[in-house]
Tab-separated table of C-alpha atoms in Angstrom:
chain	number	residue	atom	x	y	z
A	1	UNK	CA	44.124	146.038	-21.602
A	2	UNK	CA	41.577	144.013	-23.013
A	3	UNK	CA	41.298	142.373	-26.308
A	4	UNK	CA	38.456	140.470	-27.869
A	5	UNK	CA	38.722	137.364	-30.139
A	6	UNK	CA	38.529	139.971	-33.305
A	7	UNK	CA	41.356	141.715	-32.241
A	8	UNK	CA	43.728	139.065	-31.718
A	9	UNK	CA	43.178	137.339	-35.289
A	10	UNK	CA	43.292	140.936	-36.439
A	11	UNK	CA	46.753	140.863	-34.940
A	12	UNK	CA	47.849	138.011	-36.258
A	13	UNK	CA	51.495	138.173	-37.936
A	14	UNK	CA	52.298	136.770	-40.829
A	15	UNK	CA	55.721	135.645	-40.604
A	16	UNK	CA	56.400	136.152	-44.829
A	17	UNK	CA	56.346	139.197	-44.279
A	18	UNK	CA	59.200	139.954	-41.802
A	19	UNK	CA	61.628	139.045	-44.552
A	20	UNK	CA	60.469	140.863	-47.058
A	21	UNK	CA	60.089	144.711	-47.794
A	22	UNK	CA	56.994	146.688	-46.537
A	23	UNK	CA	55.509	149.558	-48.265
A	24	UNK	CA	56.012	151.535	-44.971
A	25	UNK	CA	58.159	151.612	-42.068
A	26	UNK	CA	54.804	151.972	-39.866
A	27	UNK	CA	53.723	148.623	-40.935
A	28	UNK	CA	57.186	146.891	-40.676
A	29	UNK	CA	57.319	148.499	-37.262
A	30	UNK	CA	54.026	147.211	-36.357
A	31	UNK	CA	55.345	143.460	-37.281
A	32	UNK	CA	58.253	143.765	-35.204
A	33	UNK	CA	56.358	144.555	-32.111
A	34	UNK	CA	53.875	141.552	-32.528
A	35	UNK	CA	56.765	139.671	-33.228
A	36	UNK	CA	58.125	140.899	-30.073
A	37	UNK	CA	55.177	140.303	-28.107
A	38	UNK	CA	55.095	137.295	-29.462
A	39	UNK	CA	58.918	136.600	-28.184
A	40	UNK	CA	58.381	137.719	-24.555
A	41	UNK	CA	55.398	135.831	-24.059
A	42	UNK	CA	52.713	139.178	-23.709
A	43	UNK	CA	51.018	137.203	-26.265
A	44	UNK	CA	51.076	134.009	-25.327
A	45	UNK	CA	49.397	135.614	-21.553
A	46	UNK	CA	46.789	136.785	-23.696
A	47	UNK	CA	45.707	134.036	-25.919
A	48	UNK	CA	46.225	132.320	-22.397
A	49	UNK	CA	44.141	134.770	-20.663
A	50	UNK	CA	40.589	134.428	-23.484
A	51	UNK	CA	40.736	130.784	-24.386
A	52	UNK	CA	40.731	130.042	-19.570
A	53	UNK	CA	38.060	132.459	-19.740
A	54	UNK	CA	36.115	130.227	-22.852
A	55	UNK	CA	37.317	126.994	-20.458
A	56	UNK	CA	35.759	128.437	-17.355
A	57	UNK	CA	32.917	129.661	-18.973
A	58	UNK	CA	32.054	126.127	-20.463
A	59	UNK	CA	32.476	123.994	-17.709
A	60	UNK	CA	30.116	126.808	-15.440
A	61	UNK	CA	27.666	125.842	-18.161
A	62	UNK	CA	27.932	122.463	-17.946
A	63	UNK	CA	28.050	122.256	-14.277
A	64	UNK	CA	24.678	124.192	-14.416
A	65	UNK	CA	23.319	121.613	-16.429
A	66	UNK	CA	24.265	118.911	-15.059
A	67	UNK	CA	23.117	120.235	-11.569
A	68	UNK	CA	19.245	120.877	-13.164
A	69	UNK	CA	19.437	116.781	-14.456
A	70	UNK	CA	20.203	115.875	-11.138
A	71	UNK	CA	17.578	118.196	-9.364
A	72	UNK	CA	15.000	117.062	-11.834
A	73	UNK	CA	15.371	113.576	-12.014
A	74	UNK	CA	15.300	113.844	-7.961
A	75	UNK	CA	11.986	114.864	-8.128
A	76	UNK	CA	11.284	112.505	-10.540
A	77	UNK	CA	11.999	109.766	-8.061
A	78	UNK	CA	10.411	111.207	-5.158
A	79	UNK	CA	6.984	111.221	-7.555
A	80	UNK	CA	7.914	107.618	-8.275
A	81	UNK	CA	7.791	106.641	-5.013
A	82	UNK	CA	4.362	108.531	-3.950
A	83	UNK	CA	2.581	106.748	-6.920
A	84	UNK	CA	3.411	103.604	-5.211
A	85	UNK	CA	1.139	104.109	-2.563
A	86	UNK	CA	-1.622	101.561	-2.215
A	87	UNK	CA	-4.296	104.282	-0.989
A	88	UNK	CA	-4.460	105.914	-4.054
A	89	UNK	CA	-5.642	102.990	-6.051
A	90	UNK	CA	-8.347	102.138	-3.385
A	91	UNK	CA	-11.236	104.018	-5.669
A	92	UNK	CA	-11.903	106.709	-3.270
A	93	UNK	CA	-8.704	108.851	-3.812
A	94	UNK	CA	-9.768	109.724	-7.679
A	95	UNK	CA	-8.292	113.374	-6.717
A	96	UNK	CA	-5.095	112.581	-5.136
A	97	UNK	CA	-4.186	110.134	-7.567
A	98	UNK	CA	-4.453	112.515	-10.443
A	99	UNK	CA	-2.443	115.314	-8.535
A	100	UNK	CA	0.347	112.505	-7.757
A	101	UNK	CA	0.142	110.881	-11.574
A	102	UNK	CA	0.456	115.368	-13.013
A	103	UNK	CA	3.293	116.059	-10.750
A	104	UNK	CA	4.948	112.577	-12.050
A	105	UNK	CA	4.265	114.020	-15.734
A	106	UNK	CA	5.150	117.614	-14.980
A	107	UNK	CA	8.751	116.496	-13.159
A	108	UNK	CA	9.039	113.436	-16.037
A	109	UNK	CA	8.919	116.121	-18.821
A	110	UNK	CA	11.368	118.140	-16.682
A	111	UNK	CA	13.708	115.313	-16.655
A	112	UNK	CA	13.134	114.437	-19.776
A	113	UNK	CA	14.178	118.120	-21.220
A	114	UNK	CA	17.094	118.549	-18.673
A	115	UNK	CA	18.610	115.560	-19.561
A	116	UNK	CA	18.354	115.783	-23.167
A	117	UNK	CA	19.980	119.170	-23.259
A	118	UNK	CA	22.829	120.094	-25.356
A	119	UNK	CA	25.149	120.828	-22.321
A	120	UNK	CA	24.380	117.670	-20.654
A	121	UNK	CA	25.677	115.159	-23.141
A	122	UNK	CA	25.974	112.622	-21.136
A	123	UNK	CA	22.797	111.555	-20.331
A	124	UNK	CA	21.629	112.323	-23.931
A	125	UNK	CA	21.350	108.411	-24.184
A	126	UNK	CA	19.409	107.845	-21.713
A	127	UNK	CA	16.623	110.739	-22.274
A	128	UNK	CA	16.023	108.267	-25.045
A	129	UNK	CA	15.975	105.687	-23.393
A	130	UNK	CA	12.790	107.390	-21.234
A	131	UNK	CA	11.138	107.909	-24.473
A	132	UNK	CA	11.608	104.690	-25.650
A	133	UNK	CA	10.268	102.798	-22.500
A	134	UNK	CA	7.524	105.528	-22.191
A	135	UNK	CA	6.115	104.778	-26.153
A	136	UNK	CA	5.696	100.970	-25.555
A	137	UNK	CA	3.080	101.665	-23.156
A	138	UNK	CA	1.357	104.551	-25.382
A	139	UNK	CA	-2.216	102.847	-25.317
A	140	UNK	CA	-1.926	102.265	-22.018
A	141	UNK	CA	-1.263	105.417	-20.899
A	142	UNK	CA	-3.749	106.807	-23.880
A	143	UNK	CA	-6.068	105.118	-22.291
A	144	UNK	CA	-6.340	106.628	-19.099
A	145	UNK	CA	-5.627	110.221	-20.684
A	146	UNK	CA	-2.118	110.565	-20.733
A	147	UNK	CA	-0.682	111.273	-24.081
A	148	UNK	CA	2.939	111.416	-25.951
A	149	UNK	CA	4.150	114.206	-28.075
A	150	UNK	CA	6.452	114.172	-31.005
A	151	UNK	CA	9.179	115.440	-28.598
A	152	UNK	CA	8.632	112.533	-26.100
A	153	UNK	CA	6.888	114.836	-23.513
A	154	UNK	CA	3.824	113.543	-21.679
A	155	UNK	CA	0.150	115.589	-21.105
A	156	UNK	CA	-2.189	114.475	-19.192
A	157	UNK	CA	-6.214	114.945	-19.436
A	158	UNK	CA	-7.606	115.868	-16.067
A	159	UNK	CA	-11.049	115.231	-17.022
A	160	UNK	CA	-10.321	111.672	-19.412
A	161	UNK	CA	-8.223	110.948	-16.485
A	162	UNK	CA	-10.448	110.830	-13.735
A	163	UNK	CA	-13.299	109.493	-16.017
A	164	UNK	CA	-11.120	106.337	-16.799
A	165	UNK	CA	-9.782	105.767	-12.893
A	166	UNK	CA	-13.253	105.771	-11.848
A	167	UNK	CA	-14.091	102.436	-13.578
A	168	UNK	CA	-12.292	99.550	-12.108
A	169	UNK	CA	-10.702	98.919	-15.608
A	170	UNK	CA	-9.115	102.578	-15.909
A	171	UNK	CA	-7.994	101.969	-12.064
A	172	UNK	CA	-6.650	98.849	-12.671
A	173	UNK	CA	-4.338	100.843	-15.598
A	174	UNK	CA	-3.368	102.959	-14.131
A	175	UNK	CA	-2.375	101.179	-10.555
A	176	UNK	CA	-0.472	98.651	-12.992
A	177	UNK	CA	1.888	101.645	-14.869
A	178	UNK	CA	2.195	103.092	-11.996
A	179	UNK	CA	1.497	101.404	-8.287
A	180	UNK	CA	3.205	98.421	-9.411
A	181	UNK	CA	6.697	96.930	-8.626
A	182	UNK	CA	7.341	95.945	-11.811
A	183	UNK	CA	6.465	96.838	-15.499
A	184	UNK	CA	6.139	100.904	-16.542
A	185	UNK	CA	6.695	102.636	-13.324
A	186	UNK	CA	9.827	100.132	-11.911
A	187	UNK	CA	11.749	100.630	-15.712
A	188	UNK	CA	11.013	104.461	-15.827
A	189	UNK	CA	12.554	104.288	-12.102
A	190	UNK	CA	15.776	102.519	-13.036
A	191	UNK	CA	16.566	104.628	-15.873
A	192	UNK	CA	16.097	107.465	-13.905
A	193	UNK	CA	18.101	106.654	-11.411
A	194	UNK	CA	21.200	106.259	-13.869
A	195	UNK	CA	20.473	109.615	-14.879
A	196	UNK	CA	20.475	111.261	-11.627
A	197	UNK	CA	23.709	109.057	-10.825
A	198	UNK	CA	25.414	110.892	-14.367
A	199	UNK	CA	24.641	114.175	-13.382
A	200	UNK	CA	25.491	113.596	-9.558
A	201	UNK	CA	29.289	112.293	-10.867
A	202	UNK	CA	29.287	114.987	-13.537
A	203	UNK	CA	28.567	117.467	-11.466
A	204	UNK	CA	31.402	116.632	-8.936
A	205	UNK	CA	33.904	116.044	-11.628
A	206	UNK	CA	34.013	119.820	-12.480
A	207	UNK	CA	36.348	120.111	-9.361
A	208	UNK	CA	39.323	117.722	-11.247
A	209	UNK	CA	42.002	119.839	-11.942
A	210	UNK	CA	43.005	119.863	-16.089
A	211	UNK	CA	40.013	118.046	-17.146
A	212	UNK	CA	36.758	118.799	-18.090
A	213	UNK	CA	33.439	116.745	-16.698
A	214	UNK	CA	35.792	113.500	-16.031
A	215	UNK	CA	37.697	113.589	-19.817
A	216	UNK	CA	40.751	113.336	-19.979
A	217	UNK	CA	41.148	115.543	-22.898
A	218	UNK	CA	43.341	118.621	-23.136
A	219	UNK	CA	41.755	122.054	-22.509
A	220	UNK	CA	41.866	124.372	-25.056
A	221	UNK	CA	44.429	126.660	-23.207
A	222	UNK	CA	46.854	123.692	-22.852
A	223	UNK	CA	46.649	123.186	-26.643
A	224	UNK	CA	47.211	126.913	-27.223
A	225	UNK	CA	50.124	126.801	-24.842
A	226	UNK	CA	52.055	124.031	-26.903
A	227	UNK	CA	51.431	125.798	-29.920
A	228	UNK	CA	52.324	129.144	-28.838
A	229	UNK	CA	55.456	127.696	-27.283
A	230	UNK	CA	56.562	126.228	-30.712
A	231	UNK	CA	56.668	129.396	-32.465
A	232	UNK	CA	58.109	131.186	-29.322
């Protein structure tokens, strides 16, 4: 037997009316039997039944989320770490150092996006904060051909890219955002981190029995039960 969220509100009994007189013994016969339901706890299994199902169905989402953050912001760091490789700031590596800066910018707008999703709430905060850090270096990274959006994402120009790295000022730039232990690359790093360290923890706190993502708030199902069991 199956019965959609329609249904049951369709269903729902109105209490006045067992006490007073009905226009036909269908209807009056109808009430009973929800009331009886109602009584023996059929209903109370199905109201159980949907709102587990709307539970599970969350937290899957969330989890889902949560696990994309953590495998974006992964590669996030491992394109962190390649950009802080002397060699590509030595003048003669204009090619590799644009594909490591576009695979930073393609897995930092990935990150970015992830992280800022709807289902992933909890590192809403600091997808901001990678914006944030990102825009106080906008002429520096405008500079070299790498430009913000209005949503915080980053492009990069291939061509104004490696025009700029191949004068020792552009080079300089760009081995200070990014081949430097300090400054754009090292804050962008840190934040980054955290994130991946929410998601990781999120995503393990899906296994906690009664609680959703590490709250200790009361599932839907649990609320129904109590009310359910008042009227019962």
């Amino acid at each position: 037997m199956s019965m959609t969220v329609n249904s049951i509100a369709s269903s729902a009994i109105d209490y006045s009316n067992l006490f007073g007189t009905s226009s036909t013994s269908d209807s009056g016969s109808t009430l009973l039997a929800d009331y009886a339901m109602l009584k023996n706890g059929s209903m109370k299994k199905l109201y159980k039944a949907y709102y587990s199902q709307v539970d599970s169905e969350e937290e899957e989402s969330k989890s889902t989320a949560y696990s994309t953050v953590k495998s974006n912001a992964s590669k996030l760091d491992k394109s962190l770490d390649k950009l802080q490789s002397s060699s590509l700031y030595d003048g003669n590596s204009t090619d590799a150092l644009y594909k490591a800066v576009s695979d930073y910018v393609s897995n930092y707008n990935a990150t970015l996006t992830s992280a800022a999703s709807e289902n992933a709430s909890a590192t809403n905060n600091m997808a901001l904060k990678l914006v944030s850090t990102t825009s106080t270096y906008t002429k520096q990274l405008e500079s070299i051909g790498i430009s913000i959006d209005d949503d915080g994402k980053l492009s990069i120009d291939e061509d104004t890219f490696k025009e700029a790295v191949g004068t020792s000022t552009g080079l300089s730039t760009a081995k200070d955002l990014f081949g430097s232990s300090y400054g754009y690359s090292n804050t962008i790093n840190n934040k980054n981190s955290i994130i991946e360290s929410i998601a990781s923890n999120r995503v393990k706190s899906t296994g906690n029995s009664g609680t959703l993502y590490g709250s200790t708030g009361t599932s839907s199902s649990s609320v129904l039960d109590s009310l359910i069991d008042m009227d019962a």
